[in-house]
Amino acid sequence: MARPIKETPILFGEDARRFEERMKEKRRETSEQRAKRLKDYELAITNNVAGVTTAIIILLIIGALSGIWMISGVVPTLIYYGMQIIHPSFFLTSTCIICVLISVMTGSSWTTIATIGIALMGIGKAQGFEEGWIAGAIISGAYFGDKVSPLSETTILAASVTDTPLFRHIRYMMITTSPSLVITLVIFTVMGFACETSGTEQIAEFTASLNARFHITPWLLIVPVVTGILIARKVPSIITLFLSTLLAATFAIIFQPELLHEISGNNDLFEGT
């Protein structure tokens, strides 16, 4: 059993008295000793900053990745084609799996919940599912994907500050997260068959609105496919994020010029001000 703070030797007793006496002693040091001490402080600060620099850079790139995947139409395309294969009986299970895949690809649970999660919530309600079950499927998949994604800022930060190889960190997390996901999918599958569902007209309406807003094409799936290949080949996270962002930006110019014009408020995307 832990002792109260007031009884610990460093704060109470003989050790505390000796510590106080030493603190009162005036310590004399030569200019060389002082210079060495300051140099040690500087080296320690440099090493600490260098240890988190990679994580900071990745955090910045992830912000660009999330936005450009949406603007380029990659996320809407994933939603569009994902909706085509969802059956009401497997809606909850499919929702969880889709959120897992997108969260692994983007490395962000919040991005997944704020994009496809909103869409899946509307479709699930139209099919007759309760909001609690839909939200549970969305959040379960999004957070599982976020925890095991090499692109996740929290996963990268945890590996960086503990000086642990990223994929070793992910491998050990899978020991506890994989069984929980399997149990979750079984529960959602059972509830999918137990709940009474309505028609799938909402799916057709939503996919039509996506198609009207974005240029949906299978070519946009190249971005998540390339990202998945880079992840599978264990390419460094910064390189993976940068290439994925660059590729998505290129596809945004090619496939979503009207949306870019609308965002920029200019008819000519490359026209100077």
PDB file of C-alpha atoms in Angstrom:
ATOM      1  CA  MET A   1       0.000   0.000   0.000  1.00  0.00           C
ATOM      2  CA  ALA A   2       1.308   3.440  -0.906  1.00  0.00           C
ATOM      3  CA  ARG A   3       2.241   5.708   2.002  1.00  0.00           C
ATOM      4  CA  PRO A   4       0.747   9.201   2.401  1.00  0.00           C
ATOM      5  CA  ILE A   5       2.767  11.949   0.794  1.00  0.00           C
ATOM      6  CA  LYS A   6       3.652  13.523   4.144  1.00  0.00           C
ATOM      7  CA  GLU A   7       5.325  10.255   5.255  1.00  0.00           C
ATOM      8  CA  THR A   8       7.509   9.773   2.180  1.00  0.00           C
ATOM      9  CA  PRO A   9      11.259  10.177   2.986  1.00  0.00           C
ATOM     10  CA  ILE A  10      11.904  12.827   0.348  1.00  0.00           C
ATOM     11  CA  LEU A  11       9.311  15.180   1.884  1.00  0.00           C
ATOM     12  CA  PHE A  12       9.451  14.167   5.525  1.00  0.00           C
ATOM     13  CA  GLY A  13      12.189  13.060   7.907  1.00  0.00           C
ATOM     14  CA  GLU A  14      15.970  13.020   7.777  1.00  0.00           C
ATOM     15  CA  ASP A  15      16.170  12.941   3.977  1.00  0.00           C
ATOM     16  CA  ALA A  16      14.066  16.080   3.707  1.00  0.00           C
ATOM     17  CA  ARG A  17      16.249  17.871   6.281  1.00  0.00           C
ATOM     18  CA  ARG A  18      19.479  17.002   4.464  1.00  0.00           C
ATOM     19  CA  PHE A  19      17.932  18.029   1.157  1.00  0.00           C
ATOM     20  CA  GLU A  20      16.961  21.422   2.599  1.00  0.00           C
ATOM     21  CA  GLU A  21      20.467  21.987   4.004  1.00  0.00           C
ATOM     22  CA  ARG A  22      22.106  21.216   0.691  1.00  0.00           C
ATOM     23  CA  MET A  23      19.750  23.562  -1.091  1.00  0.00           C
ATOM     24  CA  LYS A  24      20.832  26.367   1.258  1.00  0.00           C
ATOM     25  CA  GLU A  25      24.506  25.803   0.548  1.00  0.00           C
ATOM     26  CA  LYS A  26      25.997  28.170  -1.958  1.00  0.00           C
ATOM     27  CA  ARG A  27      27.411  26.176  -4.775  1.00  0.00           C
ATOM     28  CA  ARG A  28      30.422  27.638  -6.435  1.00  0.00           C
ATOM     29  CA  GLU A  29      31.242  26.597  -9.973  1.00  0.00           C
ATOM     30  CA  THR A  30      33.870  27.667 -12.405  1.00  0.00           C
ATOM     31  CA  SER A  31      33.064  29.263 -15.728  1.00  0.00           C
ATOM     32  CA  GLU A  32      33.979  25.990 -17.447  1.00  0.00           C
ATOM     33  CA  GLN A  33      31.547  24.032 -15.256  1.00  0.00           C
ATOM     34  CA  ARG A  34      28.804  26.567 -15.859  1.00  0.00           C
ATOM     35  CA  ALA A  35      29.384  26.435 -19.620  1.00  0.00           C
ATOM     36  CA  LYS A  36      29.262  22.627 -19.534  1.00  0.00           C
ATOM     37  CA  ARG A  37      26.036  22.674 -17.523  1.00  0.00           C
ATOM     38  CA  LEU A  38      24.382  25.069 -19.956  1.00  0.00           C
ATOM     39  CA  LYS A  39      25.626  22.943 -22.855  1.00  0.00           C
ATOM     40  CA  ASP A  40      24.025  19.877 -21.275  1.00  0.00           C
ATOM     41  CA  TYR A  41      20.734  21.772 -20.921  1.00  0.00           C
ATOM     42  CA  GLU A  42      20.894  22.817 -24.558  1.00  0.00           C
ATOM     43  CA  LEU A  43      21.633  19.268 -25.697  1.00  0.00           C
ATOM     44  CA  ALA A  44      18.751  17.881 -23.631  1.00  0.00           C
ATOM     45  CA  ILE A  45      16.331  20.432 -25.100  1.00  0.00           C
ATOM     46  CA  THR A  46      17.549  19.677 -28.631  1.00  0.00           C
ATOM     47  CA  ASN A  47      17.127  15.932 -28.155  1.00  0.00           C
ATOM     48  CA  ASN A  48      13.615  16.321 -26.732  1.00  0.00           C
ATOM     49  CA  VAL A  49      12.488  18.576 -29.576  1.00  0.00           C
ATOM     50  CA  ALA A  50      14.043  16.261 -32.164  1.00  0.00           C
ATOM     51  CA  GLY A  51      12.130  13.346 -30.638  1.00  0.00           C
ATOM     52  CA  VAL A  52       8.728  14.892 -31.371  1.00  0.00           C
ATOM     53  CA  THR A  53       9.558  16.745 -34.596  1.00  0.00           C
ATOM     54  CA  THR A  54       8.411  13.824 -36.738  1.00  0.00           C
ATOM     55  CA  ALA A  55       5.099  13.638 -34.891  1.00  0.00           C
ATOM     56  CA  ILE A  56       4.546  17.402 -35.296  1.00  0.00           C
ATOM     57  CA  ILE A  57       5.223  17.243 -39.040  1.00  0.00           C
ATOM     58  CA  ILE A  58       2.848  14.303 -39.394  1.00  0.00           C
ATOM     59  CA  LEU A  59       0.134  16.164 -37.480  1.00  0.00           C
ATOM     60  CA  LEU A  60       0.410  19.046 -39.958  1.00  0.00           C
ATOM     61  CA  ILE A  61       0.309  16.773 -43.024  1.00  0.00           C
ATOM     62  CA  ILE A  62      -2.675  14.842 -41.660  1.00  0.00           C
ATOM     63  CA  GLY A  63      -4.684  18.063 -41.589  1.00  0.00           C
ATOM     64  CA  ALA A  64      -3.928  18.614 -45.266  1.00  0.00           C
ATOM     65  CA  LEU A  65      -4.667  14.961 -46.066  1.00  0.00           C
ATOM     66  CA  SER A  66      -8.123  15.003 -44.474  1.00  0.00           C
ATOM     67  CA  GLY A  67      -9.166  18.146 -46.339  1.00  0.00           C
ATOM     68  CA  ILE A  68      -7.783  17.179 -49.742  1.00  0.00           C
ATOM     69  CA  TRP A  69      -9.323  13.703 -49.620  1.00  0.00           C
ATOM     70  CA  MET A  70     -12.718  15.323 -49.178  1.00  0.00           C
ATOM     71  CA  ILE A  71     -12.219  18.039 -51.794  1.00  0.00           C
ATOM     72  CA  SER A  72     -10.745  15.654 -54.374  1.00  0.00           C
ATOM     73  CA  GLY A  73     -13.796  13.403 -54.091  1.00  0.00           C
ATOM     74  CA  VAL A  74     -11.949  10.407 -52.630  1.00  0.00           C
ATOM     75  CA  VAL A  75     -14.107  10.195 -49.504  1.00  0.00           C
ATOM     76  CA  PRO A  76     -17.377  10.814 -51.434  1.00  0.00           C
ATOM     77  CA  THR A  77     -16.336   8.111 -53.915  1.00  0.00           C
ATOM     78  CA  LEU A  78     -15.702   5.653 -51.100  1.00  0.00           C
ATOM     79  CA  ILE A  79     -19.117   6.504 -49.675  1.00  0.00           C
ATOM     80  CA  TYR A  80     -20.796   6.249 -53.083  1.00  0.00           C
ATOM     81  CA  TYR A  81     -19.517   2.794 -53.931  1.00  0.00           C
ATOM     82  CA  GLY A  82     -19.841   1.609 -50.359  1.00  0.00           C
ATOM     83  CA  MET A  83     -23.540   2.432 -50.394  1.00  0.00           C
ATOM     84  CA  GLN A  84     -24.049   0.290 -53.466  1.00  0.00           C
ATOM     85  CA  ILE A  85     -23.212  -2.919 -51.638  1.00  0.00           C
ATOM     86  CA  ILE A  86     -24.924  -2.344 -48.268  1.00  0.00           C
ATOM     87  CA  HIS A  87     -27.882  -4.619 -47.504  1.00  0.00           C
ATOM     88  CA  PRO A  88     -30.239  -3.566 -44.677  1.00  0.00           C
ATOM     89  CA  SER A  89     -29.695  -6.818 -42.780  1.00  0.00           C
ATOM     90  CA  PHE A  90     -25.939  -6.215 -42.762  1.00  0.00           C
ATOM     91  CA  PHE A  91     -26.111  -2.446 -42.422  1.00  0.00           C
ATOM     92  CA  LEU A  92     -24.686  -2.205 -38.903  1.00  0.00           C
ATOM     93  CA  THR A  93     -21.882  -4.645 -39.683  1.00  0.00           C
ATOM     94  CA  SER A  94     -21.127  -2.907 -42.989  1.00  0.00           C
ATOM     95  CA  THR A  95     -21.152   0.478 -41.271  1.00  0.00           C
ATOM     96  CA  CYS A  96     -18.575  -0.664 -38.746  1.00  0.00           C
ATOM     97  CA  ILE A  97     -16.342  -2.231 -41.436  1.00  0.00           C
ATOM     98  CA  ILE A  98     -16.564   0.811 -43.731  1.00  0.00           C
ATOM     99  CA  CYS A  99     -15.623   3.112 -40.871  1.00  0.00           C
ATOM    100  CA  VAL A 100     -12.705   0.826 -40.011  1.00  0.00           C
ATOM    101  CA  LEU A 101     -11.385   0.943 -43.581  1.00  0.00           C
ATOM    102  CA  ILE A 102     -11.735   4.699 -43.999  1.00  0.00           C
ATOM    103  CA  SER A 103     -10.305   5.405 -40.561  1.00  0.00           C
ATOM    104  CA  VAL A 104      -7.294   3.193 -41.280  1.00  0.00           C
ATOM    105  CA  MET A 105      -6.760   4.956 -44.612  1.00  0.00           C
ATOM    106  CA  THR A 106      -7.126   8.489 -43.257  1.00  0.00           C
ATOM    107  CA  GLY A 107      -5.737   7.900 -39.786  1.00  0.00           C
ATOM    108  CA  SER A 108      -8.458  10.059 -38.228  1.00  0.00           C
ATOM    109  CA  SER A 109     -11.511   8.856 -36.340  1.00  0.00           C
ATOM    110  CA  TRP A 110     -12.990  12.361 -36.206  1.00  0.00           C
ATOM    111  CA  THR A 111     -12.668  12.779 -39.971  1.00  0.00           C
ATOM    112  CA  THR A 112     -14.375   9.421 -40.481  1.00  0.00           C
ATOM    113  CA  ILE A 113     -17.211  10.253 -38.099  1.00  0.00           C
ATOM    114  CA  ALA A 114     -17.657  13.767 -39.528  1.00  0.00           C
ATOM    115  CA  THR A 115     -17.802  12.573 -43.151  1.00  0.00           C
ATOM    116  CA  ILE A 116     -19.070   9.082 -43.838  1.00  0.00           C
ATOM    117  CA  GLY A 117     -20.405   8.799 -40.281  1.00  0.00           C
ATOM    118  CA  ILE A 118     -22.972  11.515 -40.897  1.00  0.00           C
ATOM    119  CA  ALA A 119     -23.985   9.895 -44.169  1.00  0.00           C
ATOM    120  CA  LEU A 120     -24.350   6.461 -42.576  1.00  0.00           C
ATOM    121  CA  MET A 121     -26.400   7.929 -39.735  1.00  0.00           C
ATOM    122  CA  GLY A 122     -28.938   9.368 -42.181  1.00  0.00           C
ATOM    123  CA  ILE A 123     -29.161   6.166 -44.177  1.00  0.00           C
ATOM    124  CA  GLY A 124     -29.488   4.016 -41.066  1.00  0.00           C
ATOM    125  CA  LYS A 125     -32.329   6.144 -39.702  1.00  0.00           C
ATOM    126  CA  ALA A 126     -34.107   5.924 -43.057  1.00  0.00           C
ATOM    127  CA  GLN A 127     -33.819   2.151 -42.908  1.00  0.00           C
ATOM    128  CA  GLY A 128     -35.402   2.048 -39.456  1.00  0.00           C
ATOM    129  CA  PHE A 129     -32.411   1.531 -37.162  1.00  0.00           C
ATOM    130  CA  GLU A 130     -32.185   3.304 -33.824  1.00  0.00           C
ATOM    131  CA  GLU A 131     -29.657   6.125 -33.603  1.00  0.00           C
ATOM    132  CA  GLY A 132     -27.813   4.480 -30.728  1.00  0.00           C
ATOM    133  CA  TRP A 133     -27.006   1.346 -32.729  1.00  0.00           C
ATOM    134  CA  ILE A 134     -25.911   3.362 -35.758  1.00  0.00           C
ATOM    135  CA  ALA A 135     -23.702   5.645 -33.690  1.00  0.00           C
ATOM    136  CA  GLY A 136     -22.209   2.635 -31.919  1.00  0.00           C
ATOM    137  CA  ALA A 137     -21.271   1.010 -35.238  1.00  0.00           C
ATOM    138  CA  ILE A 138     -19.774   4.230 -36.580  1.00  0.00           C
ATOM    139  CA  ILE A 139     -17.745   5.055 -33.485  1.00  0.00           C
ATOM    140  CA  SER A 140     -16.581   1.470 -32.947  1.00  0.00           C
ATOM    141  CA  GLY A 141     -15.216   1.226 -36.471  1.00  0.00           C
ATOM    142  CA  ALA A 142     -13.756   4.732 -36.514  1.00  0.00           C
ATOM    143  CA  TYR A 143     -11.869   4.364 -33.244  1.00  0.00           C
ATOM    144  CA  PHE A 144     -10.594   0.884 -34.045  1.00  0.00           C
ATOM    145  CA  GLY A 145      -9.219   2.121 -37.358  1.00  0.00           C
ATOM    146  CA  ASP A 146      -7.743   5.186 -35.699  1.00  0.00           C
ATOM    147  CA  LYS A 147      -5.883   3.121 -33.115  1.00  0.00           C
ATOM    148  CA  VAL A 148      -4.294   0.697 -35.600  1.00  0.00           C
ATOM    149  CA  SER A 149      -3.649   3.102 -38.471  1.00  0.00           C
ATOM    150  CA  PRO A 150      -0.006   4.033 -39.205  1.00  0.00           C
ATOM    151  CA  LEU A 151      -1.354   7.436 -40.254  1.00  0.00           C
ATOM    152  CA  SER A 152      -3.067   8.173 -36.938  1.00  0.00           C
ATOM    153  CA  GLU A 153      -1.574  11.159 -35.119  1.00  0.00           C
ATOM    154  CA  THR A 154      -2.236   9.647 -31.678  1.00  0.00           C
ATOM    155  CA  THR A 155      -0.696   6.318 -32.639  1.00  0.00           C
ATOM    156  CA  ILE A 156       2.354   8.021 -34.136  1.00  0.00           C
ATOM    157  CA  LEU A 157       2.711  10.353 -31.167  1.00  0.00           C
ATOM    158  CA  ALA A 158       2.513   7.468 -28.682  1.00  0.00           C
ATOM    159  CA  ALA A 159       5.160   5.522 -30.600  1.00  0.00           C
ATOM    160  CA  SER A 160       7.387   8.595 -30.947  1.00  0.00           C
ATOM    161  CA  VAL A 161       7.406   9.702 -27.330  1.00  0.00           C
ATOM    162  CA  THR A 162       8.075   6.135 -26.111  1.00  0.00           C
ATOM    163  CA  ASP A 163      10.777   5.564 -28.754  1.00  0.00           C
ATOM    164  CA  THR A 164       8.965   2.461 -30.021  1.00  0.00           C
ATOM    165  CA  PRO A 165       8.914   1.380 -33.686  1.00  0.00           C
ATOM    166  CA  LEU A 166       5.529   2.351 -35.097  1.00  0.00           C
ATOM    167  CA  PHE A 167       4.514  -1.024 -36.515  1.00  0.00           C
ATOM    168  CA  ARG A 168       5.628  -2.858 -33.376  1.00  0.00           C
ATOM    169  CA  HIS A 169       3.392  -0.509 -31.387  1.00  0.00           C
ATOM    170  CA  ILE A 170       0.476  -1.276 -33.718  1.00  0.00           C
ATOM    171  CA  ARG A 171       1.134  -5.018 -33.604  1.00  0.00           C
ATOM    172  CA  TYR A 172       0.875  -5.126 -29.830  1.00  0.00           C
ATOM    173  CA  MET A 173      -2.277  -2.996 -29.828  1.00  0.00           C
ATOM    174  CA  MET A 174      -3.901  -5.508 -32.188  1.00  0.00           C
ATOM    175  CA  ILE A 175      -3.703  -8.130 -29.445  1.00  0.00           C
ATOM    176  CA  THR A 176      -6.474  -6.405 -27.492  1.00  0.00           C
ATOM    177  CA  THR A 177      -8.295  -4.459 -30.205  1.00  0.00           C
ATOM    178  CA  SER A 178      -8.877  -7.340 -32.671  1.00  0.00           C
ATOM    179  CA  PRO A 179     -10.924  -9.543 -30.279  1.00  0.00           C
ATOM    180  CA  SER A 180     -13.032  -6.560 -29.265  1.00  0.00           C
ATOM    181  CA  LEU A 181     -13.775  -5.780 -32.926  1.00  0.00           C
ATOM    182  CA  VAL A 182     -14.763  -9.394 -33.632  1.00  0.00           C
ATOM    183  CA  ILE A 183     -17.183  -9.412 -30.687  1.00  0.00           C
ATOM    184  CA  THR A 184     -18.583  -6.062 -31.836  1.00  0.00           C
ATOM    185  CA  LEU A 185     -19.168  -7.306 -35.388  1.00  0.00           C
ATOM    186  CA  VAL A 186     -20.988 -10.391 -34.081  1.00  0.00           C
ATOM    187  CA  ILE A 187     -23.316  -8.210 -31.987  1.00  0.00           C
ATOM    188  CA  PHE A 188     -24.022  -5.849 -34.895  1.00  0.00           C
ATOM    189  CA  THR A 189     -24.703  -8.791 -37.235  1.00  0.00           C
ATOM    190  CA  VAL A 190     -27.236 -10.286 -34.829  1.00  0.00           C
ATOM    191  CA  MET A 191     -28.945  -6.931 -34.328  1.00  0.00           C
ATOM    192  CA  GLY A 192     -29.027  -6.340 -38.090  1.00  0.00           C
ATOM    193  CA  PHE A 193     -31.199  -9.395 -38.552  1.00  0.00           C
ATOM    194  CA  ALA A 194     -33.252  -8.717 -35.416  1.00  0.00           C
ATOM    195  CA  CYS A 195     -34.234  -5.136 -36.270  1.00  0.00           C
ATOM    196  CA  GLU A 196     -37.055  -4.403 -38.674  1.00  0.00           C
ATOM    197  CA  THR A 197     -35.845  -2.263 -41.569  1.00  0.00           C
ATOM    198  CA  SER A 198     -37.537  -0.152 -44.193  1.00  0.00           C
ATOM    199  CA  GLY A 199     -36.737   0.280 -47.876  1.00  0.00           C
ATOM    200  CA  THR A 200     -33.464   1.398 -49.432  1.00  0.00           C
ATOM    201  CA  GLU A 201     -34.796   4.476 -51.248  1.00  0.00           C
ATOM    202  CA  GLN A 202     -32.695   6.733 -49.010  1.00  0.00           C
ATOM    203  CA  ILE A 203     -29.541   5.090 -50.314  1.00  0.00           C
ATOM    204  CA  ALA A 204     -30.436   5.925 -53.905  1.00  0.00           C
ATOM    205  CA  GLU A 205     -31.262   9.528 -53.000  1.00  0.00           C
ATOM    206  CA  PHE A 206     -28.037  10.037 -51.099  1.00  0.00           C
ATOM    207  CA  THR A 207     -25.823   8.493 -53.765  1.00  0.00           C
ATOM    208  CA  ALA A 208     -27.548  10.663 -56.375  1.00  0.00           C
ATOM    209  CA  SER A 209     -26.782  13.797 -54.345  1.00  0.00           C
ATOM    210  CA  LEU A 210     -23.140  12.751 -54.039  1.00  0.00           C
ATOM    211  CA  ASN A 211     -22.962  12.179 -57.775  1.00  0.00           C
ATOM    212  CA  ALA A 212     -24.427  15.608 -58.410  1.00  0.00           C
ATOM    213  CA  ARG A 213     -21.991  17.374 -56.098  1.00  0.00           C
ATOM    214  CA  PHE A 214     -18.783  15.503 -56.925  1.00  0.00           C
ATOM    215  CA  HIS A 215     -17.365  13.869 -60.021  1.00  0.00           C
ATOM    216  CA  ILE A 216     -17.565  10.258 -58.880  1.00  0.00           C
ATOM    217  CA  THR A 217     -15.257   7.944 -60.790  1.00  0.00           C
ATOM    218  CA  PRO A 218     -13.405   4.695 -60.018  1.00  0.00           C
ATOM    219  CA  TRP A 219     -10.160   6.485 -60.891  1.00  0.00           C
ATOM    220  CA  LEU A 220     -10.360   8.266 -57.525  1.00  0.00           C
ATOM    221  CA  LEU A 221     -10.011   4.907 -55.792  1.00  0.00           C
ATOM    222  CA  ILE A 222      -6.388   4.933 -56.920  1.00  0.00           C
ATOM    223  CA  VAL A 223      -5.601   7.267 -54.004  1.00  0.00           C
ATOM    224  CA  PRO A 224      -6.714   4.928 -51.187  1.00  0.00           C
ATOM    225  CA  VAL A 225      -5.298   1.924 -53.066  1.00  0.00           C
ATOM    226  CA  VAL A 226      -1.871   3.554 -53.374  1.00  0.00           C
ATOM    227  CA  THR A 227      -2.070   4.635 -49.742  1.00  0.00           C
ATOM    228  CA  GLY A 228      -2.905   1.076 -48.714  1.00  0.00           C
ATOM    229  CA  ILE A 229       0.026  -0.287 -50.719  1.00  0.00           C
ATOM    230  CA  LEU A 230       2.419   2.178 -49.095  1.00  0.00           C
ATOM    231  CA  ILE A 231       1.094   1.223 -45.664  1.00  0.00           C
ATOM    232  CA  ALA A 232       1.432  -2.499 -46.431  1.00  0.00           C
ATOM    233  CA  ARG A 233       5.022  -1.990 -47.585  1.00  0.00           C
ATOM    234  CA  LYS A 234       5.739  -0.107 -44.333  1.00  0.00           C
ATOM    235  CA  VAL A 235       6.861   3.060 -46.074  1.00  0.00           C
ATOM    236  CA  PRO A 236       7.693   5.799 -43.510  1.00  0.00           C
ATOM    237  CA  SER A 237       4.588   7.639 -42.388  1.00  0.00           C
ATOM    238  CA  ILE A 238       5.732  11.093 -43.530  1.00  0.00           C
ATOM    239  CA  ILE A 239       6.427   9.813 -47.063  1.00  0.00           C
ATOM    240  CA  THR A 240       3.113   7.936 -47.167  1.00  0.00           C
ATOM    241  CA  LEU A 241       1.158  10.982 -46.022  1.00  0.00           C
ATOM    242  CA  PHE A 242       2.956  13.326 -48.383  1.00  0.00           C
ATOM    243  CA  LEU A 243       2.501  11.100 -51.453  1.00  0.00           C
ATOM    244  CA  SER A 244      -1.154  10.463 -50.616  1.00  0.00           C
ATOM    245  CA  THR A 245      -1.799  14.195 -50.173  1.00  0.00           C
ATOM    246  CA  LEU A 246       0.048  15.062 -53.383  1.00  0.00           C
ATOM    247  CA  LEU A 247      -1.800  12.412 -55.393  1.00  0.00           C
ATOM    248  CA  ALA A 248      -5.183  13.511 -53.990  1.00  0.00           C
ATOM    249  CA  ALA A 249      -4.375  17.157 -54.789  1.00  0.00           C
ATOM    250  CA  THR A 250      -3.535  16.199 -58.371  1.00  0.00           C
ATOM    251  CA  PHE A 251      -6.798  14.294 -58.695  1.00  0.00           C
ATOM    252  CA  ALA A 252      -8.695  17.255 -57.217  1.00  0.00           C
ATOM    253  CA  ILE A 253      -7.413  19.477 -60.044  1.00  0.00           C
ATOM    254  CA  ILE A 254      -8.268  16.843 -62.651  1.00  0.00           C
ATOM    255  CA  PHE A 255     -11.656  15.600 -61.437  1.00  0.00           C
ATOM    256  CA  GLN A 256     -13.097  18.405 -59.265  1.00  0.00           C
ATOM    257  CA  PRO A 257     -12.239  21.673 -61.092  1.00  0.00           C
ATOM    258  CA  GLU A 258     -15.717  23.140 -60.602  1.00  0.00           C
ATOM    259  CA  LEU A 259     -15.582  22.547 -56.855  1.00  0.00           C
ATOM    260  CA  LEU A 260     -12.135  24.155 -56.672  1.00  0.00           C
ATOM    261  CA  HIS A 261     -13.424  27.147 -58.635  1.00  0.00           C
ATOM    262  CA  GLU A 262     -16.314  27.478 -56.203  1.00  0.00           C
ATOM    263  CA  ILE A 263     -14.022  27.280 -53.167  1.00  0.00           C
ATOM    264  CA  SER A 264     -11.517  29.760 -54.580  1.00  0.00           C
ATOM    265  CA  GLY A 265     -14.241  32.125 -55.779  1.00  0.00           C
ATOM    266  CA  ASN A 266     -12.442  32.479 -59.096  1.00  0.00           C
ATOM    267  CA  ASN A 267     -13.302  31.191 -62.532  1.00  0.00           C
ATOM    268  CA  ASP A 268      -9.653  30.602 -63.327  1.00  0.00           C
ATOM    269  CA  LEU A 269      -7.918  28.437 -60.743  1.00  0.00           C
ATOM    270  CA  PHE A 270      -4.452  29.564 -61.792  1.00  0.00           C
ATOM    271  CA  GLU A 271      -5.290  33.226 -62.331  1.00  0.00           C
ATOM    272  CA  GLY A 272      -3.283  35.617 -60.167  1.00  0.00           C
ATOM    273  CA  THR A 273      -4.844  38.245 -57.931  1.00  0.00           C
TER     274      THR A 273
END
